[in-house]
C-alpha positions as YAML, in Angstrom:
chain: A
units: angstrom
residues:
- id: 1
  name: MET
  ca: [-0.03, -0.02, 0.02]
- id: 2
  name: ILE
  ca: [1.14, 3.54, -0.85]
- id: 3
  name: THR
  ca: [0.32, 6.18, 1.67]
- id: 4
  name: LEU
  ca: [0.34, 9.92, 1.59]
- id: 5
  name: GLY
  ca: [1.67, 11.92, 4.62]
- id: 6
  name: ILE
  ca: [1.23, 15.66, 5.27]
- id: 7
  name: ASP
  ca: [2.76, 17.68, 8.12]
- id: 8
  name: THR
  ca: [2.38, 21.37, 8.63]
- id: 9
  name: SER
  ca: [4.32, 22.32, 11.60]
- id: 10
  name: ASN
  ca: [5.40, 25.68, 12.83]
- id: 11
  name: TYR
  ca: [8.78, 25.16, 10.99]
- id: 12
  name: ALA
  ca: [8.11, 23.44, 7.73]
- id: 13
  name: THR
  ca: [5.58, 22.08, 5.17]
- id: 14
  name: SER
  ca: [6.22, 18.41, 4.54]
- id: 15
  name: VAL
  ca: [4.56, 15.90, 2.14]
- id: 16
  name: ALA
  ca: [5.65, 12.35, 1.48]
- id: 17
  name: LEU
  ca: [4.60, 9.26, -0.40]
- id: 18
  name: VAL
  ca: [5.66, 5.86, 1.08]
- id: 19
  name: ASP
  ca: [5.46, 2.44, -0.55]
- id: 20
  name: ASN
  ca: [5.20, 0.51, 2.67]
- id: 21
  name: GLU
  ca: [5.41, -3.00, 1.32]
- id: 22
  name: LYS
  ca: [8.82, -2.05, -0.34]
- id: 23
  name: HIS
  ca: [9.86, 0.14, 2.65]
- id: 24
  name: GLU
  ca: [10.57, 2.79, 0.11]
- id: 25
  name: VAL
  ca: [10.05, 6.51, 0.14]
- id: 26
  name: ILE
  ca: [8.61, 7.38, -3.28]
- id: 27
  name: PHE
  ca: [8.39, 11.20, -2.84]
- id: 28
  name: ALA
  ca: [9.47, 13.61, -0.06]
- id: 29
  name: ASP
  ca: [9.25, 17.46, -0.09]
- id: 30
  name: LYS
  ca: [9.90, 19.62, 2.71]
- id: 31
  name: ARG
  ca: [10.03, 23.43, 2.65]
- id: 32
  name: PHE
  ca: [10.87, 25.57, 5.58]
- id: 33
  name: LEU
  ca: [8.55, 28.49, 6.41]
- id: 34
  name: PRO
  ca: [10.32, 31.87, 5.61]
- id: 35
  name: VAL
  ca: [11.40, 33.85, 8.59]
- id: 36
  name: GLU
  ca: [12.55, 37.42, 8.50]
- id: 37
  name: PRO
  ca: [16.36, 37.87, 8.94]
- id: 38
  name: GLY
  ca: [17.10, 38.32, 12.66]
- id: 39
  name: SER
  ca: [13.71, 36.80, 13.68]
- id: 40
  name: ILE
  ca: [13.44, 33.72, 15.86]
- id: 41
  name: GLY
  ca: [10.11, 32.42, 14.61]
- id: 42
  name: ILE
  ca: [6.99, 33.04, 12.62]
- id: 43
  name: ARG
  ca: [3.43, 34.12, 13.62]
- id: 44
  name: GLN
  ca: [0.75, 31.45, 13.25]
- id: 45
  name: GLN
  ca: [-1.22, 33.67, 10.88]
- id: 46
  name: GLN
  ca: [1.78, 33.88, 8.71]
- id: 47
  name: ALA
  ca: [2.41, 30.14, 8.92]
- id: 48
  name: LEU
  ca: [-1.12, 29.32, 7.82]
- id: 49
  name: PHE
  ca: [-0.60, 31.45, 4.74]
- id: 50
  name: GLU
  ca: [2.77, 29.98, 3.94]
- id: 51
  name: HIS
  ca: [1.50, 26.36, 4.33]
- id: 52
  name: ILE
  ca: [-1.26, 27.08, 1.85]
- id: 53
  name: LYS
  ca: [1.16, 28.52, -0.71]
- id: 54
  name: ASN
  ca: [3.59, 25.53, -0.20]
- id: 55
  name: LEU
  ca: [0.93, 22.78, -0.42]
- id: 56
  name: THR
  ca: [-0.53, 24.48, -3.49]
- id: 57
  name: ASP
  ca: [2.89, 24.42, -5.22]
- id: 58
  name: ILE
  ca: [3.66, 20.90, -4.07]
- id: 59
  name: PHE
  ca: [0.44, 19.34, -5.27]
- id: 60
  name: SER
  ca: [0.37, 21.39, -8.54]
- id: 61
  name: ASN
  ca: [3.30, 19.12, -9.52]
- id: 62
  name: PHE
  ca: [2.27, 15.92, -7.85]
- id: 63
  name: LYS
  ca: [2.59, 12.65, -9.71]
- id: 64
  name: LYS
  ca: [-0.43, 10.39, -9.76]
- id: 65
  name: GLU
  ca: [-0.04, 7.31, -7.44]
- id: 66
  name: ASP
  ca: [-2.42, 4.60, -6.34]
- id: 67
  name: ILE
  ca: [-2.93, 6.05, -2.72]
- id: 68
  name: GLY
  ca: [-4.52, 3.63, -0.18]
- id: 69
  name: ALA
  ca: [-4.71, 6.02, 2.77]
- id: 70
  name: VAL
  ca: [-3.69, 9.62, 3.81]
- id: 71
  name: GLY
  ca: [-2.01, 10.45, 7.09]
- id: 72
  name: VAL
  ca: [-1.83, 13.98, 8.60]
- id: 73
  name: SER
  ca: [-0.45, 15.48, 11.84]
- id: 74
  name: VAL
  ca: [-3.27, 17.60, 13.39]
- id: 75
  name: LYS
  ca: [-1.72, 18.72, 16.66]
- id: 76
  name: PRO
  ca: [1.72, 18.92, 18.32]
- id: 77
  name: ARG
  ca: [1.31, 16.24, 21.16]
- id: 78
  name: ASP
  ca: [-0.87, 13.29, 21.98]
- id: 79
  name: GLU
  ca: [-2.73, 15.18, 24.53]
- id: 80
  name: GLU
  ca: [-6.43, 16.44, 24.73]
- id: 81
  name: SER
  ca: [-5.50, 20.13, 25.07]
- id: 82
  name: SER
  ca: [-2.68, 20.10, 22.35]
- id: 83
  name: TYR
  ca: [-3.47, 22.56, 19.64]
- id: 84
  name: MET
  ca: [-1.70, 24.74, 17.14]
- id: 85
  name: PRO
  ca: [-3.52, 26.54, 14.26]
- id: 86
  name: CYS
  ca: [-0.80, 25.77, 11.59]
- id: 87
  name: PHE
  ca: [-1.84, 22.15, 11.59]
- id: 88
  name: LEU
  ca: [-5.30, 22.98, 10.40]
- id: 89
  name: VAL
  ca: [-4.01, 23.49, 6.84]
- id: 90
  name: GLY
  ca: [-2.66, 19.99, 6.61]
- id: 91
  name: LYS
  ca: [-5.84, 18.71, 8.12]
- id: 92
  name: MET
  ca: [-8.03, 20.44, 5.57]
- id: 93
  name: VAL
  ca: [-5.86, 19.20, 2.56]
- id: 94
  name: ALA
  ca: [-5.57, 15.72, 3.90]
- id: 95
  name: ASN
  ca: [-9.44, 15.27, 4.42]
- id: 96
  name: SER
  ca: [-10.10, 16.82, 1.03]
- id: 97
  name: ILE
  ca: [-7.74, 14.49, -0.76]
- id: 98
  name: ALA
  ca: [-8.95, 11.37, 1.11]
- id: 99
  name: GLY
  ca: [-12.61, 12.44, 0.50]
- id: 100
  name: ILE
  ca: [-12.04, 12.69, -3.29]
- id: 101
  name: LEU
  ca: [-10.04, 9.42, -3.35]
- id: 102
  name: GLY
  ca: [-12.46, 7.56, -1.17]
- id: 103
  name: VAL
  ca: [-9.69, 6.37, 1.09]
- id: 104
  name: PRO
  ca: [-9.19, 6.48, 4.94]
- id: 105
  name: VAL
  ca: [-7.60, 9.65, 6.46]
- id: 106
  name: VAL
  ca: [-5.63, 8.95, 9.61]
- id: 107
  name: GLU
  ca: [-5.05, 11.89, 12.03]
- id: 108
  name: LEU
  ca: [-2.18, 11.72, 14.46]
- id: 109
  name: SER
  ca: [0.11, 13.98, 16.61]
- id: 110
  name: HIS
  ca: [3.20, 15.58, 15.19]
- id: 111
  name: GLN
  ca: [5.20, 13.74, 17.95]
- id: 112
  name: THR
  ca: [3.91, 10.30, 16.83]
- id: 113
  name: GLY
  ca: [4.96, 11.20, 13.37]
- id: 114
  name: HIS
  ca: [8.43, 11.90, 14.58]
- id: 115
  name: LEU
  ca: [8.61, 8.53, 16.54]
- id: 116
  name: THR
  ca: [7.37, 6.66, 13.49]
- id: 117
  name: SER
  ca: [9.92, 8.25, 11.19]
- id: 118
  name: VAL
  ca: [12.81, 7.10, 13.54]
- id: 119
  name: LEU
  ca: [11.37, 3.57, 13.70]
- id: 120
  name: PHE
  ca: [10.95, 3.49, 9.97]
- id: 121
  name: ASP
  ca: [14.54, 4.55, 9.42]
- id: 122
  name: ILE
  ca: [15.95, 2.10, 11.89]
- id: 123
  name: ASN
  ca: [13.81, -0.60, 10.25]
- id: 124
  name: LYS
  ca: [13.28, -2.95, 13.22]
- id: 125
  name: GLU
  ca: [9.67, -3.96, 13.00]
- id: 126
  name: GLU
  ca: [9.63, -5.36, 16.54]
- id: 127
  name: LEU
  ca: [10.12, -1.84, 18.02]
- id: 128
  name: PHE
  ca: [6.61, -0.90, 16.85]
- id: 129
  name: ASN
  ca: [5.17, -3.49, 19.36]
- id: 130
  name: GLN
  ca: [7.48, -2.67, 22.31]
- id: 131
  name: ASP
  ca: [7.28, -0.17, 25.08]
- id: 132
  name: LEU
  ca: [9.77, 2.65, 24.28]
- id: 133
  name: LEU
  ca: [11.38, 5.60, 25.91]
- id: 134
  name: MET
  ca: [11.35, 8.43, 23.50]
- id: 135
  name: LEU
  ca: [12.80, 11.94, 23.45]
- id: 136
  name: HIS
  ca: [11.44, 14.68, 21.08]
- id: 137
  name: VAL
  ca: [13.88, 17.52, 21.04]
- id: 138
  name: SER
  ca: [13.12, 20.46, 18.79]
- id: 139
  name: GLY
  ca: [12.28, 24.14, 18.65]
- id: 140
  name: GLY
  ca: [8.87, 23.44, 20.22]
- id: 141
  name: THR
  ca: [9.48, 20.52, 22.54]
- id: 142
  name: THR
  ca: [12.01, 19.00, 24.72]
- id: 143
  name: ASP
  ca: [9.92, 16.08, 25.96]
- id: 144
  name: ILE
  ca: [10.70, 12.65, 27.34]
- id: 145
  name: MET
  ca: [7.91, 10.19, 26.83]
- id: 146
  name: LEU
  ca: [6.68, 6.64, 27.02]
- id: 147
  name: SER
  ca: [5.56, 5.00, 23.76]
- id: 148
  name: LYS
  ca: [3.34, 1.94, 23.37]
- id: 149
  name: GLY
  ca: [2.39, 0.26, 20.04]
- id: 150
  name: GLY
  ca: [4.26, 2.79, 17.97]
- id: 151
  name: LYS
  ca: [2.40, 5.72, 19.45]
- id: 152
  name: VAL
  ca: [3.22, 8.19, 22.12]
- id: 153
  name: ALA
  ca: [1.43, 7.24, 25.23]
- id: 154
  name: LYS
  ca: [2.48, 9.51, 28.09]
- id: 155
  name: THR
  ca: [4.90, 12.56, 28.56]
- id: 156
  name: ILE
  ca: [6.90, 12.12, 31.81]
- id: 157
  name: GLY
  ca: [9.10, 15.16, 31.55]
- id: 158
  name: SER
  ca: [9.76, 18.27, 29.64]
- id: 159
  name: SER
  ca: [11.60, 21.65, 29.77]
- id: 160
  name: LEU
  ca: [9.97, 23.95, 32.26]
- id: 161
  name: ASP
  ca: [10.94, 27.10, 30.29]
- id: 162
  name: LEU
  ca: [13.07, 27.33, 27.09]
- id: 163
  name: PHE
  ca: [12.99, 24.36, 24.63]
- id: 164
  name: ALA
  ca: [16.38, 22.99, 23.43]
- id: 165
  name: GLY
  ca: [15.75, 24.10, 19.81]
- id: 166
  name: GLN
  ca: [14.88, 27.64, 20.83]
- id: 167
  name: ALA
  ca: [18.15, 27.87, 22.81]
- id: 168
  name: VAL
  ca: [20.13, 26.74, 19.66]
- id: 169
  name: ASP
  ca: [18.08, 28.91, 17.30]
- id: 170
  name: ARG
  ca: [18.48, 32.13, 19.47]
- id: 171
  name: LEU
  ca: [22.17, 31.61, 19.63]
- id: 172
  name: GLY
  ca: [22.48, 30.97, 15.96]
- id: 173
  name: VAL
  ca: [20.49, 34.06, 15.02]
- id: 174
  name: LYS
  ca: [22.59, 36.22, 17.37]
- id: 175
  name: LEU
  ca: [25.60, 34.97, 15.58]
- id: 176
  name: GLY
  ca: [24.08, 36.07, 12.24]
- id: 177
  name: PHE
  ca: [22.79, 32.80, 11.04]
- id: 178
  name: PRO
  ca: [19.38, 32.37, 9.37]
- id: 179
  name: PHE
  ca: [16.42, 30.82, 11.24]
- id: 180
  name: PRO
  ca: [16.28, 27.81, 11.86]
- id: 181
  name: ALA
  ca: [19.88, 27.96, 12.86]
- id: 182
  name: GLY
  ca: [20.65, 24.56, 14.25]
- id: 183
  name: GLU
  ca: [22.58, 23.15, 11.19]
- id: 184
  name: TYR
  ca: [24.89, 26.27, 11.33]
- id: 185
  name: VAL
  ca: [25.45, 26.09, 15.06]
- id: 186
  name: SER
  ca: [26.30, 22.47, 14.93]
- id: 187
  name: GLU
  ca: [28.82, 22.93, 12.10]
- id: 188
  name: LEU
  ca: [30.50, 25.74, 13.93]
- id: 189
  name: ALA
  ca: [30.60, 23.69, 17.17]
- id: 190
  name: GLU
  ca: [32.45, 20.96, 15.34]
- id: 191
  name: LYS
  ca: [35.48, 23.23, 14.87]
- id: 192
  name: CYS
  ca: [36.03, 23.52, 18.65]
- id: 193
  name: ASN
  ca: [38.34, 20.85, 20.06]
- id: 194
  name: GLU
  ca: [38.16, 21.91, 23.68]
- id: 195
  name: THR
  ca: [36.48, 19.64, 26.41]
- id: 196
  name: ILE
  ca: [33.49, 21.30, 27.85]
- id: 197
  name: ASN
  ca: [31.55, 19.97, 30.94]
- id: 198
  name: PRO
  ca: [28.72, 22.53, 31.85]
- id: 199
  name: LYS
  ca: [26.73, 22.15, 34.95]
- id: 200
  name: VAL
  ca: [23.06, 21.35, 34.13]
- id: 201
  name: THR
  ca: [19.74, 21.74, 35.95]
- id: 202
  name: VAL
  ca: [17.29, 18.79, 36.05]
- id: 203
  name: LYS
  ca: [14.40, 18.41, 38.40]
- id: 204
  name: GLY
  ca: [12.91, 15.00, 38.45]
- id: 205
  name: PHE
  ca: [12.31, 14.32, 34.74]
- id: 206
  name: ASN
  ca: [11.98, 18.01, 33.99]
- id: 207
  name: CYS
  ca: [14.83, 20.30, 32.98]
- id: 208
  name: ASN
  ca: [15.40, 24.17, 32.83]
- id: 209
  name: LEU
  ca: [17.09, 25.65, 29.69]
- id: 210
  name: SER
  ca: [16.47, 29.43, 30.01]
- id: 211
  name: GLY
  ca: [19.68, 29.81, 31.91]
- id: 212
  name: LEU
  ca: [21.48, 28.29, 28.88]
- id: 213
  name: GLU
  ca: [20.60, 31.27, 26.80]
- id: 214
  name: ASN
  ca: [22.00, 33.72, 29.41]
- id: 215
  name: GLN
  ca: [25.12, 31.62, 29.78]
- id: 216
  name: CYS
  ca: [25.78, 31.67, 26.04]
- id: 217
  name: ASN
  ca: [25.28, 35.37, 25.87]
- id: 218
  name: LYS
  ca: [27.59, 35.88, 28.75]
- id: 219
  name: LEU
  ca: [30.35, 33.72, 27.09]
- id: 220
  name: LEU
  ca: [30.00, 35.77, 23.97]
- id: 221
  name: GLU
  ca: [30.25, 39.05, 25.89]
- id: 222
  name: GLU
  ca: [33.35, 37.75, 27.64]
- id: 223
  name: GLY
  ca: [35.10, 37.26, 24.34]
- id: 224
  name: TYR
  ca: [34.88, 33.50, 24.00]
- id: 225
  name: ARG
  ca: [35.14, 32.27, 20.29]
- id: 226
  name: ASP
  ca: [31.86, 31.58, 18.61]
- id: 227
  name: GLU
  ca: [32.61, 27.88, 18.00]
- id: 228
  name: TYR
  ca: [33.37, 27.39, 21.73]
- id: 229
  name: VAL
  ca: [29.91, 28.88, 22.61]
- id: 230
  name: CYS
  ca: [28.10, 26.81, 20.03]
- id: 231
  name: LYS
  ca: [29.82, 23.62, 21.47]
- id: 232
  name: TYR
  ca: [28.96, 24.78, 24.94]
- id: 233
  name: CYS
  ca: [25.37, 25.18, 23.96]
- id: 234
  name: LEU
  ca: [24.99, 21.73, 22.46]
- id: 235
  name: THR
  ca: [27.06, 20.10, 25.16]
- id: 236
  name: PHE
  ca: [24.71, 21.56, 27.78]
- id: 237
  name: ILE
  ca: [21.75, 20.22, 25.96]
- id: 238
  name: ALA
  ca: [23.25, 16.74, 25.57]
- id: 239
  name: LYS
  ca: [24.24, 16.45, 29.23]
- id: 240
  name: THR
  ca: [20.78, 17.64, 30.19]
- id: 241
  name: LEU
  ca: [19.08, 14.99, 28.15]
- id: 242
  name: ILE
  ca: [21.46, 12.24, 29.50]
- id: 243
  name: VAL
  ca: [20.41, 13.12, 33.03]
- id: 244
  name: MET
  ca: [16.65, 13.06, 32.13]
- id: 245
  name: ILE
  ca: [17.10, 9.76, 30.31]
- id: 246
  name: LYS
  ca: [18.99, 8.06, 33.10]
- id: 247
  name: ARG
  ca: [16.29, 9.00, 35.72]
- id: 248
  name: ALA
  ca: [13.58, 7.79, 33.54]
- id: 249
  name: GLN
  ca: [15.48, 4.49, 32.98]
- id: 250
  name: LYS
  ca: [15.73, 4.14, 36.73]
- id: 251
  name: GLU
  ca: [12.10, 4.66, 37.25]
- id: 252
  name: PHE
  ca: [10.66, 2.74, 34.15]
- id: 253
  name: GLY
  ca: [13.41, 0.22, 33.42]
- id: 254
  name: ASP
  ca: [15.92, -0.15, 30.55]
- id: 255
  name: LEU
  ca: [13.53, 0.32, 27.71]
- id: 256
  name: PRO
  ca: [14.70, 0.84, 24.19]
- id: 257
  name: LEU
  ca: [15.65, 4.44, 23.67]
- id: 258
  name: VAL
  ca: [14.56, 6.45, 20.57]
- id: 259
  name: LEU
  ca: [15.56, 10.11, 19.99]
- id: 260
  name: ALA
  ca: [13.72, 12.30, 17.49]
- id: 261
  name: GLY
  ca: [13.46, 15.90, 16.53]
- id: 262
  name: GLY
  ca: [15.56, 18.42, 14.68]
- id: 263
  name: VAL
  ca: [18.08, 19.00, 17.60]
- id: 264
  name: MET
  ca: [18.98, 15.30, 17.28]
- id: 265
  name: SER
  ca: [20.42, 16.01, 13.85]
- id: 266
  name: SER
  ca: [23.50, 17.50, 15.70]
- id: 267
  name: LYS
  ca: [26.60, 15.27, 15.43]
- id: 268
  name: ILE
  ca: [28.02, 16.64, 18.67]
- id: 269
  name: ILE
  ca: [24.76, 15.90, 20.62]
- id: 270
  name: LYS
  ca: [24.64, 12.42, 19.15]
- id: 271
  name: THR
  ca: [28.26, 11.77, 19.98]
- id: 272
  name: ILE
  ca: [27.97, 12.80, 23.58]
- id: 273
  name: ILE
  ca: [24.75, 10.77, 24.18]
- id: 274
  name: LYS
  ca: [26.03, 7.64, 22.40]
- id: 275
  name: LYS
  ca: [29.13, 7.65, 24.52]
- id: 276
  name: GLU
  ca: [26.98, 7.53, 27.66]
- id: 277
  name: LEU
  ca: [24.09, 5.58, 26.17]
- id: 278
  name: PRO
  ca: [25.45, 3.36, 23.45]
- id: 279
  name: ASP
  ca: [22.10, 1.75, 22.69]
- id: 280
  name: ALA
  ca: [20.39, 5.02, 21.91]
- id: 281
  name: MET
  ca: [18.69, 4.99, 18.47]
- id: 282
  name: PHE
  ca: [18.69, 7.92, 16.17]
- id: 283
  name: ALA
  ca: [17.48, 8.41, 12.57]
- id: 284
  name: ARG
  ca: [19.46, 10.13, 9.88]
- id: 285
  name: PRO
  ca: [19.09, 13.93, 9.89]
- id: 286
  name: SER
  ca: [16.33, 14.11, 7.27]
- id: 287
  name: LEU
  ca: [14.24, 11.85, 9.23]
- id: 288
  name: SER
  ca: [15.08, 13.40, 12.67]
- id: 289
  name: SER
  ca: [13.92, 16.87, 11.80]
- id: 290
  name: ASP
  ca: [10.31, 17.66, 10.73]
- id: 291
  name: ASN
  ca: [9.04, 15.41, 7.81]
- id: 292
  name: ALA
  ca: [5.94, 13.73, 6.55]
- id: 293
  name: ILE
  ca: [7.41, 10.20, 6.12]
- id: 294
  name: GLY
  ca: [6.55, 9.00, 9.70]
- id: 295
  name: VAL
  ca: [3.13, 10.41, 9.17]
- id: 296
  name: ALA
  ca: [2.54, 8.45, 5.98]
- id: 297
  name: VAL
  ca: [3.88, 5.23, 7.64]
- id: 298
  name: SER
  ca: [1.53, 5.79, 10.64]
- id: 299
  name: ALA
  ca: [-1.40, 5.98, 8.29]
- id: 300
  name: TYR
  ca: [-0.34, 2.54, 6.76]
- id: 301
  name: ARG
  ca: [0.02, 0.99, 10.12]
- id: 302
  name: LYS
  ca: [-3.27, 2.23, 11.40]
- id: 303
  name: VAL
  ca: [-5.23, 0.99, 8.35]
- id: 304
  name: LYS
  ca: [-3.28, -2.32, 8.32]
- id: 305
  name: ASN
  ca: [-4.05, -3.07, 11.92]
- id: 306
  name: GLY
  ca: [-7.76, -2.00, 11.49]
...
């Protein structure tokens, strides 16, 4: 079965077609929403408009396929109160396409899409049926969760203030990089060979990252090299996540560990985490950041399992 996935997050418009029997991505298109130079985000009203433009362009050049189901992310998290207007565009388009084709539409959360994209990339079918420990670390979340049956079941911890991706993006924009700035911050950080061991703040399963922004600004003011500050920022995030993970493992057992989200594309963060937690599972960068591949696969699995 070929399934269509649509994801309209606050960062990017993503569309994908997946041939699930062949485990093959037929089509994938992701377009970051434009952000004014020097800005650190986009208003929801503007995001809605940009998604409409992007989806119109993407589907104007779309090749016909025998689509069996349509998947779409309709909210950020698997929680009753979770809501963000930008997902309404994807929901409207997905339901319209599914209605015309006479196929099922599967609505899911943005986070479950991220989880599925990692499991799809790892390609270990048994993981879909196991309890997992998942981290979703991006510009809108720094969450640690329990997953059951290939779906996020419960959030057990999060950032109490600033999200990890926000800290990275704010530093990157301050250094003159375009938003989102994670790729540029990570590349610059890799040029620093110094060992950094920052003190992190974790309360239970929750963390605090607002102080990280202040510390990075202070380091820049004190004359530290840009690459040092970038590595400090990413190391701080990695060390924070390790503490959160180890506390969760102590509480819930040594569950398979899956890490998703745009921040998990950083080589430095991956290296630090893998050194402490060698069994941690990541996807390649294109499937760590926002994408519609996991959404398409989730639709297939939902229809397949009735």
